[in-house]
mmCIF file of C-alpha atoms and ligand atoms in Angstrom:
data_model
loop_
_atom_site.group_PDB
_atom_site.id
_atom_site.type_symbol
_atom_site.label_atom_id
_atom_site.label_comp_id
_atom_site.label_asym_id
_atom_site.label_seq_id
_atom_site.Cartn_x
_atom_site.Cartn_y
_atom_site.Cartn_z
ATOM 1 C CA MET A 1 26.649 -15.995 16.068
ATOM 2 C CA THR A 2 24.545 -15.197 13.038
ATOM 3 C CA LYS A 3 25.531 -12.587 10.466
ATOM 4 C CA VAL A 4 25.399 -8.930 11.416
ATOM 5 C CA THR A 5 22.620 -7.940 9.011
ATOM 6 C CA ILE A 6 19.249 -9.273 7.910
ATOM 7 C CA THR A 7 17.522 -8.530 4.598
ATOM 8 C CA VAL A 8 13.966 -7.262 4.218
ATOM 9 C CA SER A 9 12.834 -10.590 2.753
ATOM 10 C CA GLU A 10 14.474 -12.572 5.581
ATOM 11 C CA LEU A 11 12.793 -10.402 8.225
ATOM 12 C CA ARG A 12 9.501 -10.520 6.333
ATOM 13 C CA ASP A 13 9.637 -14.321 6.240
ATOM 14 C CA MET A 14 10.421 -14.534 9.980
ATOM 15 C CA LEU A 15 7.464 -12.289 10.844
ATOM 16 C CA ASP A 16 5.246 -14.204 8.421
ATOM 17 C CA ARG A 17 6.123 -17.477 10.138
ATOM 18 C CA GLY A 18 5.474 -15.902 13.550
ATOM 19 C CA GLU A 19 9.006 -16.589 14.804
ATOM 20 C CA PRO A 20 9.847 -14.932 18.126
ATOM 21 C CA LEU A 21 12.031 -11.877 17.707
ATOM 22 C CA THR A 22 12.328 -8.315 18.976
ATOM 23 C CA VAL A 23 12.359 -5.536 16.404
ATOM 24 C CA VAL A 24 13.955 -2.428 17.872
ATOM 25 C CA ASP A 25 13.351 0.806 15.979
ATOM 26 C CA ILE A 26 16.080 3.305 16.823
ATOM 27 C CA ARG A 27 14.885 6.198 14.652
ATOM 28 C CA ARG A 28 13.688 9.474 16.111
ATOM 29 C CA ALA A 29 10.278 9.325 17.815
ATOM 30 C CA GLU A 30 8.522 11.379 15.118
ATOM 31 C CA GLN A 31 9.683 8.974 12.413
ATOM 32 C CA TYR A 32 8.557 5.989 14.466
ATOM 33 C CA ALA A 33 5.173 7.688 14.908
ATOM 34 C CA GLU A 34 4.751 8.041 11.130
ATOM 35 C CA TRP A 35 5.432 4.431 10.067
ATOM 36 C CA THR A 36 6.742 1.287 11.770
ATOM 37 C CA ILE A 37 7.353 -2.419 11.385
ATOM 38 C CA PRO A 38 4.354 -4.183 12.996
ATOM 39 C CA GLY A 39 5.183 -5.230 16.572
ATOM 40 C CA SER A 40 8.364 -3.157 16.737
ATOM 41 C CA ARG A 41 9.469 -1.302 19.836
ATOM 42 C CA HIS A 42 10.844 2.224 19.824
ATOM 43 C CA VAL A 43 14.146 2.894 21.593
ATOM 44 C CA ASP A 44 15.166 6.524 21.832
ATOM 45 C CA VAL A 45 18.923 6.315 21.139
ATOM 46 C CA TYR A 46 19.280 7.800 17.666
ATOM 47 C CA ASP A 47 20.757 11.150 18.648
ATOM 48 C CA ALA A 48 23.081 9.546 21.202
ATOM 49 C CA LEU A 49 24.403 7.102 18.595
ATOM 50 C CA GLN A 50 24.858 9.920 16.105
ATOM 51 C CA VAL A 51 27.168 11.813 18.495
ATOM 52 C CA GLY A 52 29.209 8.722 19.330
ATOM 53 C CA ASP A 53 27.511 7.796 22.609
ATOM 54 C CA THR A 54 27.137 4.167 21.506
ATOM 55 C CA ALA A 55 26.852 3.078 25.142
ATOM 56 C CA ALA A 56 23.325 4.589 25.182
ATOM 57 C CA ILE A 57 21.954 1.303 23.880
ATOM 58 C CA ASP A 58 23.584 -0.613 26.752
ATOM 59 C CA ARG A 59 20.990 0.861 29.110
ATOM 60 C CA VAL A 60 18.103 -0.602 27.068
ATOM 61 C CA GLU A 61 16.741 -3.853 28.454
ATOM 62 C CA LEU A 62 16.095 -6.471 25.774
ATOM 63 C CA PRO A 63 15.187 -10.163 25.939
ATOM 64 C CA ALA A 64 18.316 -12.294 25.684
ATOM 65 C CA ASP A 65 16.601 -15.435 24.419
ATOM 66 C CA THR A 66 15.238 -14.197 21.073
ATOM 67 C CA PRO A 67 16.936 -12.523 18.097
ATOM 68 C CA VAL A 68 16.945 -8.723 18.056
ATOM 69 C CA VAL A 69 16.621 -6.779 14.791
ATOM 70 C CA ALA A 70 17.661 -3.121 14.929
ATOM 71 C CA VAL A 71 16.105 -0.766 12.388
ATOM 72 C CA CYS A 72 16.973 2.798 11.404
ATOM 73 C CA ASN A 73 16.375 4.910 8.299
ATOM 74 C CA VAL A 74 18.768 3.311 5.807
ATOM 75 C CA GLY A 75 20.631 0.691 7.838
ATOM 76 C CA ARG A 76 23.771 2.543 8.923
ATOM 77 C CA THR A 77 23.107 3.795 12.482
ATOM 78 C CA SER A 78 21.507 0.445 13.306
ATOM 79 C CA LEU A 79 24.916 -1.185 12.666
ATOM 80 C CA LEU A 80 26.349 0.859 15.547
ATOM 81 C CA ALA A 81 23.555 -0.359 17.818
ATOM 82 C CA VAL A 82 24.014 -3.963 16.696
ATOM 83 C CA ASP A 83 27.742 -3.849 17.407
ATOM 84 C CA ARG A 84 27.032 -2.871 21.035
ATOM 85 C CA LEU A 85 24.189 -5.395 21.415
ATOM 86 C CA ARG A 86 26.346 -8.241 20.125
ATOM 87 C CA ARG A 87 29.038 -7.312 22.645
ATOM 88 C CA ARG A 88 26.324 -7.914 25.255
ATOM 89 C CA GLY A 89 25.937 -11.404 23.838
ATOM 90 C CA LEU A 90 22.609 -10.721 22.105
ATOM 91 C CA ASP A 91 21.813 -12.287 18.718
ATOM 92 C CA ALA A 92 21.396 -8.849 17.146
ATOM 93 C CA ARG A 93 21.130 -8.001 13.456
ATOM 94 C CA SER A 94 20.729 -4.764 11.533
ATOM 95 C CA LEU A 95 17.983 -4.468 8.888
ATOM 96 C CA GLU A 96 19.757 -3.897 5.559
ATOM 97 C CA GLY A 97 18.556 -0.673 3.970
ATOM 98 C CA GLY A 98 16.498 0.245 7.054
ATOM 99 C CA MET A 99 12.937 1.531 6.782
ATOM 100 C CA GLN A 100 13.542 2.742 3.224
ATOM 101 C CA ALA A 101 14.118 -0.856 2.103
ATOM 102 C CA TRP A 102 11.275 -2.089 4.353
ATOM 103 C CA SER A 103 8.931 -0.057 2.128
ATOM 104 C CA LEU A 104 8.764 -3.128 -0.157
ATOM 105 C CA ALA A 105 7.792 -5.629 2.557
ATOM 106 C CA TRP A 106 4.429 -7.304 2.124
ATOM 107 C CA ASN A 107 2.135 -9.926 3.612
ATOM 108 C CA ALA A 108 -1.105 -11.514 2.447
ATOM 109 C CA ALA A 109 -4.541 -12.402 3.758
ATOM 110 C CA THR A 110 -7.537 -14.210 2.320
ATOM 111 C CA VAL A 111 -10.578 -11.942 2.227
ATOM 112 C CA PRO A 112 -13.717 -13.442 3.756
ATOM 113 C CA THR A 113 -16.258 -13.023 0.974
ATOM 114 C CA PRO A 114 -19.952 -13.871 1.035
ATOM 115 C CA GLY A 115 -19.770 -17.125 -0.911
ATOM 116 C CA GLY A 116 -19.504 -16.520 -4.607
ATOM 117 C CA ASN A 117 -17.350 -17.970 -7.296
ATOM 118 C CA ALA A 118 -14.007 -16.266 -6.678
ATOM 119 C CA THR A 119 -11.390 -16.373 -3.930
ATOM 120 C CA VAL A 120 -9.886 -12.969 -3.141
ATOM 121 C CA LEU A 121 -6.377 -12.504 -1.723
ATOM 122 C CA GLN A 122 -5.322 -9.176 -0.260
ATOM 123 C CA VAL A 123 -1.631 -8.385 -0.773
ATOM 124 C CA ARG A 124 -0.595 -5.780 1.782
ATOM 125 C CA ARG A 125 2.505 -3.708 1.249
ATOM 126 C CA THR A 126 2.929 -3.322 4.996
ATOM 127 C CA GLY A 127 5.997 -1.124 4.559
ATOM 128 C CA LYS A 128 3.812 1.499 2.903
ATOM 129 C CA GLY A 129 0.127 0.725 3.404
ATOM 130 C CA CYS A 130 -0.713 -0.105 -0.226
ATOM 131 C CA LEU A 131 -3.327 -2.835 -0.669
ATOM 132 C CA SER A 132 -3.627 -4.875 -3.852
ATOM 133 C CA TYR A 133 -5.638 -7.932 -4.776
ATOM 134 C CA VAL A 134 -5.631 -11.221 -6.610
ATOM 135 C CA ALA A 135 -9.121 -12.510 -7.377
ATOM 136 C CA GLY A 136 -9.201 -15.986 -8.865
ATOM 137 C CA ALA A 137 -11.501 -18.816 -9.848
ATOM 138 C CA ASN A 138 -11.395 -21.841 -12.135
ATOM 139 C CA GLY A 139 -7.727 -21.494 -13.057
ATOM 140 C CA ALA A 140 -7.789 -17.769 -13.911
ATOM 141 C CA ALA A 141 -7.128 -14.621 -11.900
ATOM 142 C CA ALA A 142 -7.299 -10.845 -12.026
ATOM 143 C CA VAL A 143 -4.826 -8.608 -10.197
ATOM 144 C CA ILE A 144 -6.018 -5.205 -9.017
ATOM 145 C CA ASP A 145 -3.662 -2.265 -8.288
ATOM 146 C CA PRO A 146 -0.399 -4.274 -8.057
ATOM 147 C CA SER A 147 2.134 -2.428 -5.876
ATOM 148 C CA VAL A 148 4.765 -5.044 -4.941
ATOM 149 C CA ASP A 149 7.184 -7.141 -6.960
ATOM 150 C CA PRO A 150 5.315 -8.813 -9.871
ATOM 151 C CA ASP A 151 6.736 -12.219 -8.856
ATOM 152 C CA VAL A 152 4.697 -12.054 -5.643
ATOM 153 C CA TYR A 153 1.421 -12.081 -7.601
ATOM 154 C CA VAL A 154 2.606 -14.822 -9.945
ATOM 155 C CA ARG A 155 3.610 -17.040 -7.003
ATOM 156 C CA LEU A 156 0.368 -16.433 -5.111
ATOM 157 C CA ALA A 157 -1.666 -17.201 -8.237
ATOM 158 C CA GLU A 158 0.328 -20.382 -8.898
ATOM 159 C CA ASP A 159 -0.230 -21.507 -5.303
ATOM 160 C CA HIS A 160 -3.969 -21.382 -6.033
ATOM 161 C CA GLY A 161 -3.735 -22.947 -9.483
ATOM 162 C CA TRP A 162 -4.550 -19.687 -11.272
ATOM 163 C CA ARG A 163 -3.007 -17.992 -14.291
ATOM 164 C CA ILE A 164 -3.128 -14.207 -14.235
ATOM 165 C CA LYS A 165 -5.259 -13.167 -17.212
ATOM 166 C CA VAL A 166 -6.334 -9.643 -16.293
ATOM 167 C CA ILE A 167 -4.571 -6.703 -14.614
ATOM 168 C CA LEU A 168 -6.494 -3.621 -13.537
ATOM 169 C CA ASP A 169 -5.632 -0.273 -12.001
ATOM 170 C CA THR A 170 -8.386 1.768 -10.383
ATOM 171 C CA HIS A 171 -6.644 5.043 -11.331
ATOM 172 C CA VAL A 172 -3.264 6.604 -12.096
ATOM 173 C CA HIS A 173 -1.541 6.275 -8.726
ATOM 174 C CA ALA A 174 0.396 9.030 -6.973
ATOM 175 C CA ASP A 175 1.805 7.210 -3.952
ATOM 176 C CA HIS A 176 3.392 4.129 -5.509
ATOM 177 C CA LEU A 177 4.756 3.072 -8.877
ATOM 178 C CA SER A 178 2.257 0.812 -10.590
ATOM 179 C CA ARG A 179 3.651 -2.675 -11.196
ATOM 180 C CA SER A 180 0.896 -3.386 -13.738
ATOM 181 C CA ARG A 181 2.942 -3.092 -16.922
ATOM 182 C CA LEU A 182 5.784 -5.198 -15.487
ATOM 183 C CA LEU A 183 3.266 -7.825 -14.403
ATOM 184 C CA ALA A 184 1.593 -7.755 -17.836
ATOM 185 C CA GLU A 185 4.980 -8.305 -19.517
ATOM 186 C CA LEU A 186 5.757 -11.167 -17.169
ATOM 187 C CA THR A 187 2.420 -12.950 -17.549
ATOM 188 C CA GLY A 188 1.055 -11.896 -20.944
ATOM 189 C CA ALA A 189 -2.130 -10.766 -19.152
ATOM 190 C CA SER A 190 -4.279 -7.942 -20.547
ATOM 191 C CA TYR A 191 -3.852 -4.601 -18.786
ATOM 192 C CA TYR A 192 -6.959 -2.454 -18.278
ATOM 193 C CA LEU A 193 -7.228 1.139 -17.100
ATOM 194 C CA PRO A 194 -10.147 3.546 -16.870
ATOM 195 C CA ASP A 195 -10.579 5.474 -20.108
ATOM 196 C CA GLN A 196 -8.536 8.716 -19.879
ATOM 197 C CA GLN A 197 -5.917 10.741 -21.709
ATOM 198 C CA ARG A 198 -3.350 10.855 -18.909
ATOM 199 C CA VAL A 199 -1.131 7.872 -19.715
ATOM 200 C CA LYS A 200 1.248 7.843 -22.691
ATOM 201 C CA PHE A 201 1.086 4.118 -23.492
ATOM 202 C CA SER A 202 -1.553 1.843 -24.997
ATOM 203 C CA PHE A 203 -3.972 0.051 -22.678
ATOM 204 C CA ASN A 204 -7.426 -1.529 -22.722
ATOM 205 C CA ALA A 205 -9.827 1.319 -21.885
ATOM 206 C CA LEU A 206 -12.728 0.727 -19.516
ATOM 207 C CA ARG A 207 -15.932 2.731 -19.360
ATOM 208 C CA ASP A 208 -18.765 2.873 -16.857
ATOM 209 C CA GLY A 209 -20.742 -0.380 -16.896
ATOM 210 C CA ASP A 210 -18.151 -2.408 -18.820
ATOM 211 C CA GLU A 211 -17.761 -5.993 -17.665
ATOM 212 C CA ILE A 212 -14.732 -8.293 -17.731
ATOM 213 C CA GLU A 213 -15.040 -12.046 -17.264
ATOM 214 C CA VAL A 214 -12.339 -13.945 -15.331
ATOM 215 C CA GLY A 215 -12.700 -17.640 -14.494
ATOM 216 C CA GLY A 216 -16.488 -17.404 -14.522
ATOM 217 C CA SER A 217 -16.565 -14.280 -12.343
ATOM 218 C CA VAL A 218 -17.598 -10.867 -13.601
ATOM 219 C CA ILE A 219 -15.877 -7.585 -12.798
ATOM 220 C CA ARG A 220 -18.079 -4.573 -13.469
ATOM 221 C CA VAL A 221 -16.715 -1.036 -13.835
ATOM 222 C CA LEU A 222 -18.247 1.814 -11.828
ATOM 223 C CA ASN A 223 -17.038 5.285 -12.736
ATOM 224 C CA THR A 224 -16.280 7.061 -9.470
ATOM 225 C CA PRO A 225 -14.461 10.343 -10.223
ATOM 226 C CA GLY A 226 -13.187 12.476 -7.359
ATOM 227 C CA HIS A 227 -9.877 11.247 -5.977
ATOM 228 C CA THR A 228 -8.832 11.641 -9.597
ATOM 229 C CA PHE A 229 -11.143 12.337 -12.546
ATOM 230 C CA GLU A 230 -10.547 8.891 -14.042
ATOM 231 C CA SER A 231 -10.967 6.894 -10.775
ATOM 232 C CA VAL A 232 -13.191 3.824 -10.930
ATOM 233 C CA CYS A 233 -14.303 1.066 -8.572
ATOM 234 C CA TYR A 234 -14.529 -2.564 -9.668
ATOM 235 C CA LEU A 235 -17.477 -4.682 -8.504
ATOM 236 C CA LEU A 236 -16.740 -8.415 -8.439
ATOM 237 C CA ASP A 237 -19.760 -10.698 -8.862
ATOM 238 C CA GLY A 238 -21.986 -7.993 -7.402
ATOM 239 C CA THR A 239 -20.643 -8.560 -3.869
ATOM 240 C CA VAL A 240 -17.046 -7.332 -3.521
ATOM 241 C CA LEU A 241 -16.064 -3.755 -4.353
ATOM 242 C CA PHE A 242 -12.452 -2.790 -5.069
ATOM 243 C CA THR A 243 -12.698 0.886 -4.191
ATOM 244 C CA GLY A 244 -9.219 2.153 -5.121
ATOM 245 C CA ASP A 245 -8.711 5.493 -3.379
ATOM 246 C CA THR A 246 -12.397 6.460 -3.522
ATOM 247 C CA LEU A 247 -13.556 4.909 -0.229
ATOM 248 C CA PHE A 248 -11.397 3.406 2.514
ATOM 249 C CA VAL A 249 -12.640 1.436 5.516
ATOM 250 C CA ASN A 250 -12.906 4.591 7.627
ATOM 251 C CA SER A 251 -12.032 7.528 5.364
ATOM 252 C CA VAL A 252 -12.281 8.800 1.802
ATOM 253 C CA GLY A 253 -9.727 9.597 -0.909
ATOM 254 C CA ARG A 254 -8.195 13.037 -1.084
ATOM 255 C CA PRO A 255 -9.415 14.993 -4.133
ATOM 256 C CA ASP A 256 -6.551 17.466 -4.439
ATOM 257 C CA LEU A 257 -3.380 15.694 -5.616
ATOM 258 C CA LYS A 258 -2.120 17.059 -8.922
ATOM 259 C CA ALA A 259 -5.082 19.436 -8.973
ATOM 260 C CA SER A 260 -4.006 22.553 -10.843
ATOM 261 C CA ASP A 261 -5.641 24.850 -8.293
ATOM 262 C CA ARG A 262 -8.236 25.099 -5.529
ATOM 263 C CA ALA A 263 -11.063 25.316 -8.092
ATOM 264 C CA GLU A 264 -10.107 21.930 -9.548
ATOM 265 C CA ALA A 265 -9.797 20.399 -6.070
ATOM 266 C CA THR A 266 -13.270 21.746 -5.256
ATOM 267 C CA LYS A 267 -14.672 20.313 -8.480
ATOM 268 C CA ARG A 268 -13.122 16.938 -7.696
ATOM 269 C CA ALA A 269 -14.441 17.039 -4.123
ATOM 270 C CA HIS A 270 -17.973 17.583 -5.537
ATOM 271 C CA ALA A 271 -17.426 14.701 -7.965
ATOM 272 C CA LEU A 272 -16.261 12.541 -5.053
ATOM 273 C CA TRP A 273 -19.463 13.316 -3.180
ATOM 274 C CA GLY A 274 -21.522 12.095 -6.131
ATOM 275 C CA SER A 275 -19.343 8.996 -6.515
ATOM 276 C CA LEU A 276 -19.671 8.123 -2.835
ATOM 277 C CA ALA A 277 -23.438 8.504 -3.108
ATOM 278 C CA LYS A 278 -23.363 6.035 -6.025
ATOM 279 C CA VAL A 279 -21.160 3.580 -4.115
ATOM 280 C CA THR A 280 -23.124 3.735 -0.864
ATOM 281 C CA ALA A 281 -26.302 2.949 -2.789
ATOM 282 C CA LEU A 282 -24.952 -0.593 -3.341
ATOM 283 C CA PRO A 283 -26.191 -3.316 -0.973
ATOM 284 C CA PRO A 284 -24.962 -2.657 2.613
ATOM 285 C CA GLU A 285 -23.317 -6.092 2.853
ATOM 286 C CA THR A 286 -20.991 -5.316 -0.095
ATOM 287 C CA VAL A 287 -17.377 -5.976 0.931
ATOM 288 C CA VAL A 288 -15.230 -2.839 0.609
ATOM 289 C CA LEU A 289 -11.617 -3.516 -0.390
ATOM 290 C CA PRO A 290 -9.609 -0.301 -0.673
ATOM 291 C CA CYS A 291 -6.212 0.423 -2.227
ATOM 292 C CA HIS A 292 -4.682 1.825 0.984
ATOM 293 C CA THR A 293 -4.637 1.746 4.700
ATOM 294 C CA SER A 294 -3.127 4.481 6.825
ATOM 295 C CA SER A 295 -1.221 2.251 9.242
ATOM 296 C CA PRO A 296 1.247 -0.650 8.901
ATOM 297 C CA VAL A 297 -0.508 -3.971 8.271
ATOM 298 C CA ALA A 298 0.268 -6.695 10.822
ATOM 299 C CA PHE A 299 1.370 -10.176 9.797
ATOM 300 C CA ASP A 300 -1.922 -11.490 11.120
ATOM 301 C CA GLY A 301 -3.697 -12.845 8.049
ATOM 302 C CA GLN A 302 -6.683 -10.576 8.820
ATOM 303 C CA ALA A 303 -7.954 -8.751 5.742
ATOM 304 C CA VAL A 304 -8.284 -4.979 5.889
ATOM 305 C CA SER A 305 -11.900 -4.660 4.786
ATOM 306 C CA ALA A 306 -15.329 -3.529 5.881
ATOM 307 C CA ARG A 307 -18.934 -4.021 4.922
ATOM 308 C CA LEU A 308 -20.230 -1.034 3.000
ATOM 309 C CA SER A 309 -22.636 -0.240 5.852
ATOM 310 C CA GLU A 310 -19.707 -0.080 8.336
ATOM 311 C CA ALA A 311 -17.474 2.002 6.061
ATOM 312 C CA GLY A 312 -20.346 4.412 5.409
ATOM 313 C CA LYS A 313 -20.937 4.852 9.153
ATOM 314 C CA ALA A 314 -17.220 5.335 9.889
ATOM 315 C CA VAL A 315 -16.989 8.228 7.435
ATOM 316 C CA ALA A 316 -18.977 10.857 9.318
ATOM 317 C CA VAL A 317 -18.906 13.441 6.502
ATOM 318 C CA LEU A 318 -20.927 11.085 4.313
ATOM 319 C CA GLY A 319 -23.953 11.970 6.418
ATOM 320 C CA ALA A 320 -23.580 15.663 5.593
ATOM 321 C CA THR A 321 -24.758 17.725 2.633
ATOM 322 C CA ALA A 322 -22.625 18.033 -0.521
ATOM 323 C CA GLU A 323 -21.510 21.554 0.495
ATOM 324 C CA ALA A 324 -20.613 20.489 4.043
ATOM 325 C CA PHE A 325 -18.780 17.443 2.662
ATOM 326 C CA VAL A 326 -16.689 19.521 0.255
ATOM 327 C CA THR A 327 -15.842 22.095 2.949
ATOM 328 C CA ALA A 328 -14.920 19.368 5.452
ATOM 329 C CA ILE A 329 -12.790 17.429 2.988
ATOM 330 C CA LEU A 330 -10.886 20.425 1.661
ATOM 331 C CA GLY A 331 -10.321 21.628 5.224
ATOM 332 C CA ARG A 332 -8.650 18.399 6.277
ATOM 333 C CA ILE A 333 -6.207 17.715 3.443
ATOM 334 C CA PRO A 334 -3.010 16.107 4.788
ATOM 335 C CA ALA A 335 0.522 16.893 3.617
ATOM 336 C CA ASN A 336 1.322 15.717 0.098
ATOM 337 C CA PRO A 337 2.825 12.234 -0.183
ATOM 338 C CA PRO A 338 6.598 12.347 -0.724
ATOM 339 C CA ASN A 339 7.663 12.560 -4.381
ATOM 340 C CA HIS A 340 4.096 12.255 -5.677
ATOM 341 C CA GLN A 341 4.819 14.441 -8.716
ATOM 342 C CA TYR A 342 7.632 12.131 -9.853
ATOM 343 C CA ILE A 343 5.623 8.990 -9.125
ATOM 344 C CA VAL A 344 2.728 10.313 -11.229
ATOM 345 C CA GLU A 345 5.145 11.129 -14.069
ATOM 346 C CA PHE A 346 6.490 7.567 -14.060
ATOM 347 C CA ASN A 347 2.970 6.106 -13.926
ATOM 348 C CA GLU A 348 1.721 8.360 -16.727
ATOM 349 C CA ALA A 349 4.733 7.409 -18.862
ATOM 350 C CA GLY A 350 4.228 3.735 -17.995
ATOM 351 C CA GLU A 351 7.860 3.474 -16.966
ATOM 352 C CA PHE A 352 9.531 1.864 -14.014
ATOM 353 C CA PRO A 353 12.849 3.349 -12.869
ATOM 354 C CA PRO A 354 15.926 1.191 -13.475
ATOM 355 C CA TRP A 355 17.136 2.132 -9.971
ATOM 356 C CA ASP A 356 15.801 1.233 -6.515
ATOM 357 C CA PRO A 357 12.099 2.297 -6.553
ATOM 358 C CA THR A 358 12.055 2.865 -2.782
ATOM 359 C CA MET A 359 14.146 5.992 -3.332
ATOM 360 C CA LEU A 360 10.869 7.492 -4.611
ATOM 361 C CA GLU A 361 8.295 5.442 -2.752
ATOM 362 C CA ALA A 362 9.586 5.273 0.834
ATOM 363 C CA GLY A 363 7.384 6.925 3.429
ATOM 364 C CA ALA A 364 3.800 6.773 4.543
ATOM 365 C CA ASN A 365 1.005 6.932 2.003
ATOM 366 C CA ARG A 366 -1.177 9.979 2.343
ATOM 367 C CA CYS A 367 -4.052 9.304 -0.014
ATOM 368 C CA ALA A 368 -6.853 9.557 2.528
ATOM 369 C CA VAL A 369 -8.686 12.408 4.235
ATOM 370 C CA GLU A 370 -9.575 11.183 7.732
HETATM 371 FE FE1 FE2 B 1 -4.389 7.366 -5.355
#
């Protein structure tokens, strides 16, 4: 028999290779509904296991010919389930650290782009819904909104023969700790942020219309305040738009996080309206590449993206007036993302905690208004 546990990177690699396995999520139904491992199956045994009724899992039918991975919140209750499943003769393993540790899992896809000079890779933090990008050409690459281990970007770039020269964030993030400074230290690349007074460290400041050259491609800055006042989008070679948390494939960024009061949220919602008008005036075939998605990303190699014309149609409030847009957006604000105040403090200080970052970052992202 194999060992009793499996690490996040081992499970990630198995899913990435498409190996047959059954992932059994034993958390409570409401937790399963919020965020899952792609392809996992929910089994309602959590409360039974908690009160010592470990036999509850015996009644669950599972395929005997493929490995079973049991998942809970932090990897303790799943050990109880695995013990029973192994007694049944199943090749069962418990995910070490549970869904909290899974927060760091990622996969990648190549973005279909309309010709052009650069190749764009989408790095999907499937455990959390954060999307980041490596855009490379002629031996050089830019990384946009890095949210997973810096080594991941370095390895992906090396696989394509690129050196990371430029690192960009679209704004000061509230749902994940930016890996930009760590990646800059590791690679010696230049780190750029929109011009603002929020962060306490030195950076290369970008203003509306600025252009950065990477491997013969040009990244142009579009100021798009709203989600935050400093938010920008980056337009690559006039065809691919990294939209940050301004525009998603079927929703828009929330304008309220860290707003001091309703008046500021309203002001930001108005700014967002103007920014979305600016963005949607770009050619309809522009490829929209956002910083988040609101559901776990499958290990399917399919980029999460949309043409600007599709994204514009999917966001019904974009067809409204500014007043109706602001009212609709502010009326549909979701719950705050967990720990966002602390995450913002770390990102403004430019620090990365010396302890496990998933203690702050675990949980669904809630940056969109749908
Ligand atoms: Fe954000």
